[in-house]
mmCIF file of C-alpha atoms in Angstrom:
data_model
loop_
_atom_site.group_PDB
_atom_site.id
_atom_site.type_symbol
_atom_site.label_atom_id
_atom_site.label_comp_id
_atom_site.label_asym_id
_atom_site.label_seq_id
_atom_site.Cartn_x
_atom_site.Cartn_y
_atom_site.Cartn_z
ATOM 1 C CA UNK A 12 91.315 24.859 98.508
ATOM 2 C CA UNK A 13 88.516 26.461 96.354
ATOM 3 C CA UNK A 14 85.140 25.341 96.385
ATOM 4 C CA UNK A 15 84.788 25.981 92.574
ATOM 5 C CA UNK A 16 85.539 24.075 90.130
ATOM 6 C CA UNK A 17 86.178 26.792 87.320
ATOM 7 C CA UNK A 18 87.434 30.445 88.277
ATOM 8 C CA UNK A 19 87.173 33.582 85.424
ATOM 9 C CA UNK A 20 89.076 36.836 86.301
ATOM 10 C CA UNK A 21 89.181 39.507 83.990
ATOM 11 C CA UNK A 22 88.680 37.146 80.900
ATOM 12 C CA UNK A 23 89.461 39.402 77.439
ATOM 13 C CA UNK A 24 89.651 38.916 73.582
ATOM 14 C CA UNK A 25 90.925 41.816 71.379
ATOM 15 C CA UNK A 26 91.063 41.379 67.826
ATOM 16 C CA UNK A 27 92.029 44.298 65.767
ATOM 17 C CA UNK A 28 91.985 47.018 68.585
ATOM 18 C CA UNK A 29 88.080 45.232 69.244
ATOM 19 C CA UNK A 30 87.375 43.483 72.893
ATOM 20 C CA UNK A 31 85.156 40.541 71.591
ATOM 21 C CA UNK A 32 84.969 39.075 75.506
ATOM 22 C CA UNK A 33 85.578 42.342 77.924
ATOM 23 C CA UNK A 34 86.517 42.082 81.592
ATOM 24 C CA UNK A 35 84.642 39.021 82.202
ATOM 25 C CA UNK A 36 84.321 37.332 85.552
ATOM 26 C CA UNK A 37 82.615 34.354 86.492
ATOM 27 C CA UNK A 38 82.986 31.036 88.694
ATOM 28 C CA UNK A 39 81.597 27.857 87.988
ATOM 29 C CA UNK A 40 80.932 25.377 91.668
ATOM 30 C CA UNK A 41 81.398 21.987 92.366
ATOM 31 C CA UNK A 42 78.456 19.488 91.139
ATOM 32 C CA UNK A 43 76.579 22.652 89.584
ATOM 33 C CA UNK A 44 75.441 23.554 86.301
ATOM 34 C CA UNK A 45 75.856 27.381 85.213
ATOM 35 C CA UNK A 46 74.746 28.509 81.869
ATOM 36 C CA UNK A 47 76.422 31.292 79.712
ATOM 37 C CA UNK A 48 73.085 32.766 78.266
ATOM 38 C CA UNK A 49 73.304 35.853 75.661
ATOM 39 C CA UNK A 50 72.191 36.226 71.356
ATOM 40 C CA UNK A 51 74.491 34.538 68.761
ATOM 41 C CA UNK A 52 77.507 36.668 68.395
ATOM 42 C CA UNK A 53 77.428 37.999 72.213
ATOM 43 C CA UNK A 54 81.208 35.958 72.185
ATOM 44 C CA UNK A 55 80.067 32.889 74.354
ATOM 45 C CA UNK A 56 82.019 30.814 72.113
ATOM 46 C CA UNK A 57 84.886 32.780 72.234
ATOM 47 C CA UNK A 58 84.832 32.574 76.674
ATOM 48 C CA UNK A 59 84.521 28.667 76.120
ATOM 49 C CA UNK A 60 87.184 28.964 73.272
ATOM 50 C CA UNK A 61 89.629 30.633 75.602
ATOM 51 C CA UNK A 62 89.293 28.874 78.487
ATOM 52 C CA UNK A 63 89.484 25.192 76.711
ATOM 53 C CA UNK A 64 92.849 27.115 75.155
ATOM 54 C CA UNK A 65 91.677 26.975 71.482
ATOM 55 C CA UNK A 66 92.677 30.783 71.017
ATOM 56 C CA UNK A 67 94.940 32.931 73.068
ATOM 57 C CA UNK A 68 93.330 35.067 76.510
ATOM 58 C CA UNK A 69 94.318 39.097 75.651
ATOM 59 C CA UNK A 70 94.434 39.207 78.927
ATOM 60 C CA UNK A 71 92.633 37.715 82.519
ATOM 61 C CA UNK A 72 93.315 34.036 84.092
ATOM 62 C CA UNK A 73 91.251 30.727 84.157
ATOM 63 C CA UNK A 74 91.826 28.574 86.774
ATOM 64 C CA UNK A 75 90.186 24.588 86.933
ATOM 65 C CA UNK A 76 90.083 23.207 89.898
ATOM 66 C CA UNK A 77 92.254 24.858 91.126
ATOM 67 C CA UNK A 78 95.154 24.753 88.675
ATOM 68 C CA UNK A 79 96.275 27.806 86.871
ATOM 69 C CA UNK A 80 96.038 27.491 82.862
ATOM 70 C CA UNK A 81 99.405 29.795 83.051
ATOM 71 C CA UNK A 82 101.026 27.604 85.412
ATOM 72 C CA UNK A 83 99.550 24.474 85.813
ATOM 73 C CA UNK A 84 98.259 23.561 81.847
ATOM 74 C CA UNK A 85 98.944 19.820 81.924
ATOM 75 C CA UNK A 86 97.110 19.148 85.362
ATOM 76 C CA UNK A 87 94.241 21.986 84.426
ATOM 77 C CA UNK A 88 93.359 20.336 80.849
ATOM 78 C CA UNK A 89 93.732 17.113 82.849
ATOM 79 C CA UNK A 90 90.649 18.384 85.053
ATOM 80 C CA UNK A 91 88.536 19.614 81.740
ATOM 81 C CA UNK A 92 86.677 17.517 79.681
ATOM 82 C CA UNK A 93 84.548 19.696 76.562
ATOM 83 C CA UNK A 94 82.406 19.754 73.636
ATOM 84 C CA UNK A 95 83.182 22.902 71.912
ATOM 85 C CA UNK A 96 81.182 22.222 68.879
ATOM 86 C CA UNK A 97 79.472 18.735 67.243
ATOM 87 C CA UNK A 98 81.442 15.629 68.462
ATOM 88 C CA UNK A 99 82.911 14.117 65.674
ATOM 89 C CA UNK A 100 83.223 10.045 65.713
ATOM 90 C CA UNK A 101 84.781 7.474 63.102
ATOM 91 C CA UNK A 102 81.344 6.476 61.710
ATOM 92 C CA UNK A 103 82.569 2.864 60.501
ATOM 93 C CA UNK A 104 83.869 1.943 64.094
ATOM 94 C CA UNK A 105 81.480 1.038 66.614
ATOM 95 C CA UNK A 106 80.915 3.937 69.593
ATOM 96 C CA UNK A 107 82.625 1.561 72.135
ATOM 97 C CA UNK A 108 85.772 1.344 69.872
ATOM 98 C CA UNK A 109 85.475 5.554 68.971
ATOM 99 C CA UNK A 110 85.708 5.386 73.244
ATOM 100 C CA UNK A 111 88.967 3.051 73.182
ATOM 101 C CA UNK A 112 90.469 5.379 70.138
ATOM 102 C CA UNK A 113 90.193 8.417 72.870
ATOM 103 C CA UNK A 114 91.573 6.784 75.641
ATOM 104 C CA UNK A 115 94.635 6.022 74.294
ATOM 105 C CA UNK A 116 95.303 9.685 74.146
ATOM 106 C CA UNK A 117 94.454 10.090 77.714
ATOM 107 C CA UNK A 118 97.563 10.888 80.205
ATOM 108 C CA UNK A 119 96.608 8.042 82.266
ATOM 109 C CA UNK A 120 95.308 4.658 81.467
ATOM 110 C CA UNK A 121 91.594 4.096 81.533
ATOM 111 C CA UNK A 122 90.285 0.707 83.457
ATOM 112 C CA UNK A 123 87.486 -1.186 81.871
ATOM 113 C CA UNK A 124 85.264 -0.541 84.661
ATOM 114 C CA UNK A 125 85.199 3.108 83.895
ATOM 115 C CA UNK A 126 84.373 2.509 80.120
ATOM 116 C CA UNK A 127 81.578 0.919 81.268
ATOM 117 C CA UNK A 128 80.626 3.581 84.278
ATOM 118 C CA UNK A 129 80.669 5.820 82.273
ATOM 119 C CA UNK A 130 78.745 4.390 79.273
ATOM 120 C CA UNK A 131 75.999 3.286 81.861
ATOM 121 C CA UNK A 132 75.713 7.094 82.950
ATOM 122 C CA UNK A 133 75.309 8.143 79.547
ATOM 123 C CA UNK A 134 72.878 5.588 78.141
ATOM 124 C CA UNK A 135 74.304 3.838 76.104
ATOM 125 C CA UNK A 136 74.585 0.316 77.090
ATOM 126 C CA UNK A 137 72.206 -1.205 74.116
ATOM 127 C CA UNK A 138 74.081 0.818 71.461
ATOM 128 C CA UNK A 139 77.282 0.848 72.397
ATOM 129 C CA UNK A 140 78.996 -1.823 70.554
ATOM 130 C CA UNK A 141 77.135 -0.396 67.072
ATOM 131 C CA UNK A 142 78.584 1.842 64.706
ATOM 132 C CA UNK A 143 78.484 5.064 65.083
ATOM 133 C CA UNK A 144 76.819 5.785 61.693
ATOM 134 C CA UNK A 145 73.699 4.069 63.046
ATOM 135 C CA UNK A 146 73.356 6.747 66.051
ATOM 136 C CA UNK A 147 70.402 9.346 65.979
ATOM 137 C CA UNK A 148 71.840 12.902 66.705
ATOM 138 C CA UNK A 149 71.400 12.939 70.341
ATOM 139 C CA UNK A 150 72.864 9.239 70.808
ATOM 140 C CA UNK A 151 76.251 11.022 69.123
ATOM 141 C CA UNK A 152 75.795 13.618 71.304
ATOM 142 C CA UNK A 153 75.939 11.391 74.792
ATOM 143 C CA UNK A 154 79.080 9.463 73.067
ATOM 144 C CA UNK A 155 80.607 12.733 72.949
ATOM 145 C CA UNK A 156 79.931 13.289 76.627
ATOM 146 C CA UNK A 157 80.686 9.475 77.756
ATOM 147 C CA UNK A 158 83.967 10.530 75.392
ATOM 148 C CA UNK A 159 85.095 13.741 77.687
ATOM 149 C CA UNK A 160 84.339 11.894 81.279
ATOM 150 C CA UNK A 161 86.641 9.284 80.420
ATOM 151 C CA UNK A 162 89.444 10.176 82.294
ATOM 152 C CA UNK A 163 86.944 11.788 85.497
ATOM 153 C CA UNK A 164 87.042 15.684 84.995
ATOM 154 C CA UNK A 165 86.153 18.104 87.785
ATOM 155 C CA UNK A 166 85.091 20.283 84.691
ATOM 156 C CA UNK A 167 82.679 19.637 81.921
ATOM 157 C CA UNK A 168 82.047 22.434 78.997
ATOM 158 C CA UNK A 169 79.552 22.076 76.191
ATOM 159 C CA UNK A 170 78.783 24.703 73.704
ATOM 160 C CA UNK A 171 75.249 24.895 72.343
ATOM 161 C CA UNK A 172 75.045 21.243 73.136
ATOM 162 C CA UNK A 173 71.749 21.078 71.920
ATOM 163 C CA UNK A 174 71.147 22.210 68.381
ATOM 164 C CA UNK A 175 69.923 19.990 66.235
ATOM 165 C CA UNK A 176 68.390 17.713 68.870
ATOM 166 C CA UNK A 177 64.743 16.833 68.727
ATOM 167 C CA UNK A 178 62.491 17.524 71.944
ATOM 168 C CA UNK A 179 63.022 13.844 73.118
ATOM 169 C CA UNK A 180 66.556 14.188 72.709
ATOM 170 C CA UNK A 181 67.171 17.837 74.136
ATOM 171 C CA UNK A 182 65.213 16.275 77.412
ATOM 172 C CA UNK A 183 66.711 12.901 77.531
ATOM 173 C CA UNK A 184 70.370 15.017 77.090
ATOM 174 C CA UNK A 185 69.500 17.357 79.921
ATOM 175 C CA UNK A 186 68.318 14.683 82.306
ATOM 176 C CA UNK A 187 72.435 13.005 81.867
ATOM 177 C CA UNK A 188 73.455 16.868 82.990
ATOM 178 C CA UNK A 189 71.176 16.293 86.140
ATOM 179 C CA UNK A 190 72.515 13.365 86.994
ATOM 180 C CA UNK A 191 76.448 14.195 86.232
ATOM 181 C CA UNK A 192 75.573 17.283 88.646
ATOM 182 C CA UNK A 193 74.479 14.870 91.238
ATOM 183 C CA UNK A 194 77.364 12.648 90.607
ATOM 184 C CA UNK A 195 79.519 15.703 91.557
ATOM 185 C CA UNK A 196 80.824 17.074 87.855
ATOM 186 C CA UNK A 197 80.332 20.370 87.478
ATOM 187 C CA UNK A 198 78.803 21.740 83.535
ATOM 188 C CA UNK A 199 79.451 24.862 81.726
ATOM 189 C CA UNK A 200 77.097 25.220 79.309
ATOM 190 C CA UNK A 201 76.267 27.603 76.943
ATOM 191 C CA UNK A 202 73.258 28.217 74.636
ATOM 192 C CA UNK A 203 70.386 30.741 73.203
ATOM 193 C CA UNK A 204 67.830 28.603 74.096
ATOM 194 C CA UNK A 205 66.678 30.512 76.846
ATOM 195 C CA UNK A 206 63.227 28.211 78.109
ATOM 196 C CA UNK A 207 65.879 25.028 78.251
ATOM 197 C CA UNK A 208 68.330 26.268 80.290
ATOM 198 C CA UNK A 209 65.638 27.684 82.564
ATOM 199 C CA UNK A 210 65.046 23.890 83.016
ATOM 200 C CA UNK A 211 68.865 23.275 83.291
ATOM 201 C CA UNK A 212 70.804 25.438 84.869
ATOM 202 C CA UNK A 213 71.231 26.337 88.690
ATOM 203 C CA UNK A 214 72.751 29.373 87.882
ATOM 204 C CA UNK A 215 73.509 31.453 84.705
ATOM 205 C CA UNK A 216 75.232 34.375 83.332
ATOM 206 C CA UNK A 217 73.659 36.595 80.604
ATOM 207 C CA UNK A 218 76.532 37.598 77.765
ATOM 208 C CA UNK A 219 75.971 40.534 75.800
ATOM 209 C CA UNK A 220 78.348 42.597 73.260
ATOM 210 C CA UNK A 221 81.099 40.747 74.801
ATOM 211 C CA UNK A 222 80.708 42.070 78.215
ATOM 212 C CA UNK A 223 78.798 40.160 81.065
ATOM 213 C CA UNK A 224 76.176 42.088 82.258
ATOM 214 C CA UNK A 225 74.260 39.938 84.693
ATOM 215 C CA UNK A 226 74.535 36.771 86.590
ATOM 216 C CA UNK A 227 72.572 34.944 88.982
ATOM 217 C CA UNK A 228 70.514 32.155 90.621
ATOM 218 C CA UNK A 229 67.691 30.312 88.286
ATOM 219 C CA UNK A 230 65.661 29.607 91.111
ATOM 220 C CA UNK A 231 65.505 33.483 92.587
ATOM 221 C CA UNK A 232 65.381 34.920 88.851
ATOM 222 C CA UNK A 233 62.526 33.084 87.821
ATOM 223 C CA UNK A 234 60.958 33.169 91.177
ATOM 224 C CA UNK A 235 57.452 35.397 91.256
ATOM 225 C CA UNK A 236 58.230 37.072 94.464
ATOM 226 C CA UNK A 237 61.016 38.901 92.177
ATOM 227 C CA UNK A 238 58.056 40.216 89.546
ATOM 228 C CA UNK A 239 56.141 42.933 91.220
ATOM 229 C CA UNK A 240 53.742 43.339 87.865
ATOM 230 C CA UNK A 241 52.525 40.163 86.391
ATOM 231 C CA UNK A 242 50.472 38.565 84.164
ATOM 232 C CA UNK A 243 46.475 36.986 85.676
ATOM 233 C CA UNK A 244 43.967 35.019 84.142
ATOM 234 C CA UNK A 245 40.433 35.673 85.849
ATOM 235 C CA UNK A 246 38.130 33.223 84.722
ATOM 236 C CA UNK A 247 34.773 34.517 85.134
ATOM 237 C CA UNK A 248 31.736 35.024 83.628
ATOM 238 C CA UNK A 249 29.981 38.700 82.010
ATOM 239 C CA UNK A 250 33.478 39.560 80.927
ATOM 240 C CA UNK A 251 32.184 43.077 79.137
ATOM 241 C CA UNK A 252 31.025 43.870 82.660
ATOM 242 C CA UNK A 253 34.183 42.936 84.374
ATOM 243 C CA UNK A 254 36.200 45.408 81.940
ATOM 244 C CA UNK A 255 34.384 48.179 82.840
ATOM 245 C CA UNK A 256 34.424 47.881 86.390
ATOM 246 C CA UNK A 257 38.331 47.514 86.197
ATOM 247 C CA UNK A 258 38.305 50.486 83.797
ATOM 248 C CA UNK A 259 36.157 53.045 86.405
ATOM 249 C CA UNK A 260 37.815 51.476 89.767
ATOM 250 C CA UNK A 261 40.711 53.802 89.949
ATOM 251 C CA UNK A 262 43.284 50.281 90.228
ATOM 252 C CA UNK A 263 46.857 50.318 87.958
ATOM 253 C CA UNK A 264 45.142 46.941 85.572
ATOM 254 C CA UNK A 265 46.144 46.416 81.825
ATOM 255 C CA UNK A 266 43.228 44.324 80.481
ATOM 256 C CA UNK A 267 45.719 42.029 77.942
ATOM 257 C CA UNK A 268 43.307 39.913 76.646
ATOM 258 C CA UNK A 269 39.357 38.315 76.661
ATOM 259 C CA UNK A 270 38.025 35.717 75.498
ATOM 260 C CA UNK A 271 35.652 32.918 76.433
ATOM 261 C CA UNK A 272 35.578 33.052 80.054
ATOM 262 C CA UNK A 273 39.175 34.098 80.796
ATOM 263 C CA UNK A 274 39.934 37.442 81.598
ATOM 264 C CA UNK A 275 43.642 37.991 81.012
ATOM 265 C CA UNK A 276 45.210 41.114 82.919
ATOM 266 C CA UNK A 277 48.362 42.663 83.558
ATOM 267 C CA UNK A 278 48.139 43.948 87.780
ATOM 268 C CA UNK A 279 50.266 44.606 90.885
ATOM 269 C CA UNK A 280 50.715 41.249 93.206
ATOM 270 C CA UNK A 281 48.676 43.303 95.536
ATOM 271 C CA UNK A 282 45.991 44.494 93.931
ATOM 272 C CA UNK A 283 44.712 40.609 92.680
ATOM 273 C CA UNK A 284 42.910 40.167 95.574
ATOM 274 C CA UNK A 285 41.504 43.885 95.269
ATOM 275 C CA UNK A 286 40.653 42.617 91.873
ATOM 276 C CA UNK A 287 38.890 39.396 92.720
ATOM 277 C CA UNK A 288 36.909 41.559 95.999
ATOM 278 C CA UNK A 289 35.994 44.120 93.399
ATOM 279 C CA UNK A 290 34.312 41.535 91.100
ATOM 280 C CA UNK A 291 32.463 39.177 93.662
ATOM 281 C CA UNK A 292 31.135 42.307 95.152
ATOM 282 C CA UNK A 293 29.177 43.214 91.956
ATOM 283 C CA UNK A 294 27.926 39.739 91.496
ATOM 284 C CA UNK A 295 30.136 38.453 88.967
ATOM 285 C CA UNK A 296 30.914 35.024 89.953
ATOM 286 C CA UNK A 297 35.161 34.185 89.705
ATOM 287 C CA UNK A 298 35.704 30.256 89.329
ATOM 288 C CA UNK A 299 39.693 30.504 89.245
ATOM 289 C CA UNK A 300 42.427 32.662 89.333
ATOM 290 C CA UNK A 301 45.564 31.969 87.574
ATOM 291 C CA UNK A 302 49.163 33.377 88.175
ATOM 292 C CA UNK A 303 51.355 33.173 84.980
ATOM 293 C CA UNK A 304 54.729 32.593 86.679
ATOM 294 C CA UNK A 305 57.622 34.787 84.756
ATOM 295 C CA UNK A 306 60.122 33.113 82.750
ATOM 296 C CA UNK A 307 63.741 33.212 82.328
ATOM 297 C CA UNK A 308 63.049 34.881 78.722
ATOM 298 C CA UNK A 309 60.839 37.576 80.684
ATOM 299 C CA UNK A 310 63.621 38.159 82.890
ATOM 300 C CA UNK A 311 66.340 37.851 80.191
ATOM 301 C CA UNK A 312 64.388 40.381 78.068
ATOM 302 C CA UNK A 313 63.900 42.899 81.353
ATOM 303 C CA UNK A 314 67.385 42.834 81.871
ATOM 304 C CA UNK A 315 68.982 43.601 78.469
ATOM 305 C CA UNK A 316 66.499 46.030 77.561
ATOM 306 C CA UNK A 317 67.263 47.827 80.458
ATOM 307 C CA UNK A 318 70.974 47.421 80.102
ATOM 308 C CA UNK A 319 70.762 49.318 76.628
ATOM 309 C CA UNK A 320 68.215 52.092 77.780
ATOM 310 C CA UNK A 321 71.355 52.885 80.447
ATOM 311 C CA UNK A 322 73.341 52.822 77.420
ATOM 312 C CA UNK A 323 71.121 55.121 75.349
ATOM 313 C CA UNK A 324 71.416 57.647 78.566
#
């Protein structure tokens, strides 16, 4: 029995002798949230697309929890619950009864307990019983979600599940993916939005030109034991003075910016305490010193970059 609750082998889309998706590979574990990162275009969609079975596979299998699309579709799509693009609702019907219009296309029957499990998970309890046309974007948005965990999926997919959602609402929406991740659901979720799935994700892919060229864990990627260069803010005083003396010690330090009192420098991890003993010896006084820890753009941006300079070569 496989610990994951979505397996990708050799995923692949050709249209007109073109590979929009090529050779990718992926898995997706139980209770975790992995994010499909890459530019508009890179063919995230057209992954999700695939394995939801919206468009044909060219070739490669998907397999969800642990049933084979090829030979298990019924019990597969049984285990999958998605929101491939905005969730669309009967606006004059109130979201409980948009909920009870869904069920009855479910393969088994869902008790009353669950509709209200999962409309308690969501957040929806005050508006529930409303109509749908009185919902802000994001309320739609956790129907749509209360909509696909209906009949309990091992397996929820959401593409770009945040646009149009205000800051409030992007938050409050990835708060529900915490807790469904907790509550043992797994997420596949794609988006551009690089600094919010930093925040959501445990682990993530990056999807470029239709090919996967990078995966790994959130925590270790953003991590600043990973960045040997990085980014200080030295806040001290006779800045003028403090530039020069970096500029005639001999050290590997790109003066970024200076203003004020801050003195903002690009150095090795090991050379900021060089840095700090360099300045306190020549009497200029350092009241803080500030790490700027890298983000999952900076790493996002290190790793594409150098994927095409490999290219170029």
């Amino acid at each position: 029995m496989s610990l994951n609750a979505l397996e990708v082998k050799n995923l692949t889309k050709r249209i007109k002798g073109r590979n929009i998706v090529d050779d990718v590979s992926f898995s997706v574990e139980k209770g975790e949230i992995f994010g499909l990162l890459g530019p508009n275009g890179a063919g995230k969609t057209t992954i999700i697309r695939m394995i939801v079975s919206l468009i044909n596979r060219t070739n490669g299998s998907v397999v969800i929890d642990n049933y084979n699309l090829d030979n298990n579709f019924s019990e597969a799509m049984s285990s999958l619950g998605a929101i491939v693009e905005n969730p669309e609702f009967y606006k004059y019907m109130s979201g409980y009864k948009n909920l009870k219009h869904y069920a009855r296309m479910a393969k088994e029957s869902i008790t009353e307990d669950r509709f209200n499990e999962v409309i308690k998970l969501v957040g929806l309890e005050n508006a529930i019983h409303q109509k749908v046309k009185t919902y802000s974007l994001g309320m739609r948005q956790r129907l749509g979600v209360a909509q696909a965990l209906l009949h309990k999926p091992a397996l929820l997919i959401l593409d770009e599940p945040t646009n149009g959602l205000d800051p409030q609402g992007i938050r409050e929406f990835r708060d529900y993916l915490h807790l469904l991740a907790r509550e043992g659901i797994s997420v596949l979720v794609s988006s551009h939005l690089l600094s919010e799935m930093q925040l959501m994700c445990h682990r993530f892919a990056i999807i470029e030109k239709g090919k996967l060229i990078h995966i790994s864990n959130m925590d270790e990627t953003v991590s600043e034991e990973e960045v040997s260069v990085r980014e200080v803010t030295f806040e001290i005083e006779e800045l003028e003075k403090a530039v020069d003396l970096l500029a005639n010690s001999g050290m590997e330090v790109d003066v970024i910016s200076r203003k004020d009192s801050a003195l903002v420098v690009k150095v090795a991890k090991e050379a900021i305490p060089l840095v700090n003993k360099l300045f306190v010896e020549n009497q200029i006084a350092v009241y803080g010193i500030y790490v700027v820890k890298a983000t999952l753009e900076d790493r996002f941006l290190e790793i594409t970059n150098q994927k095409r300079e490999e290219e170029i070569k």
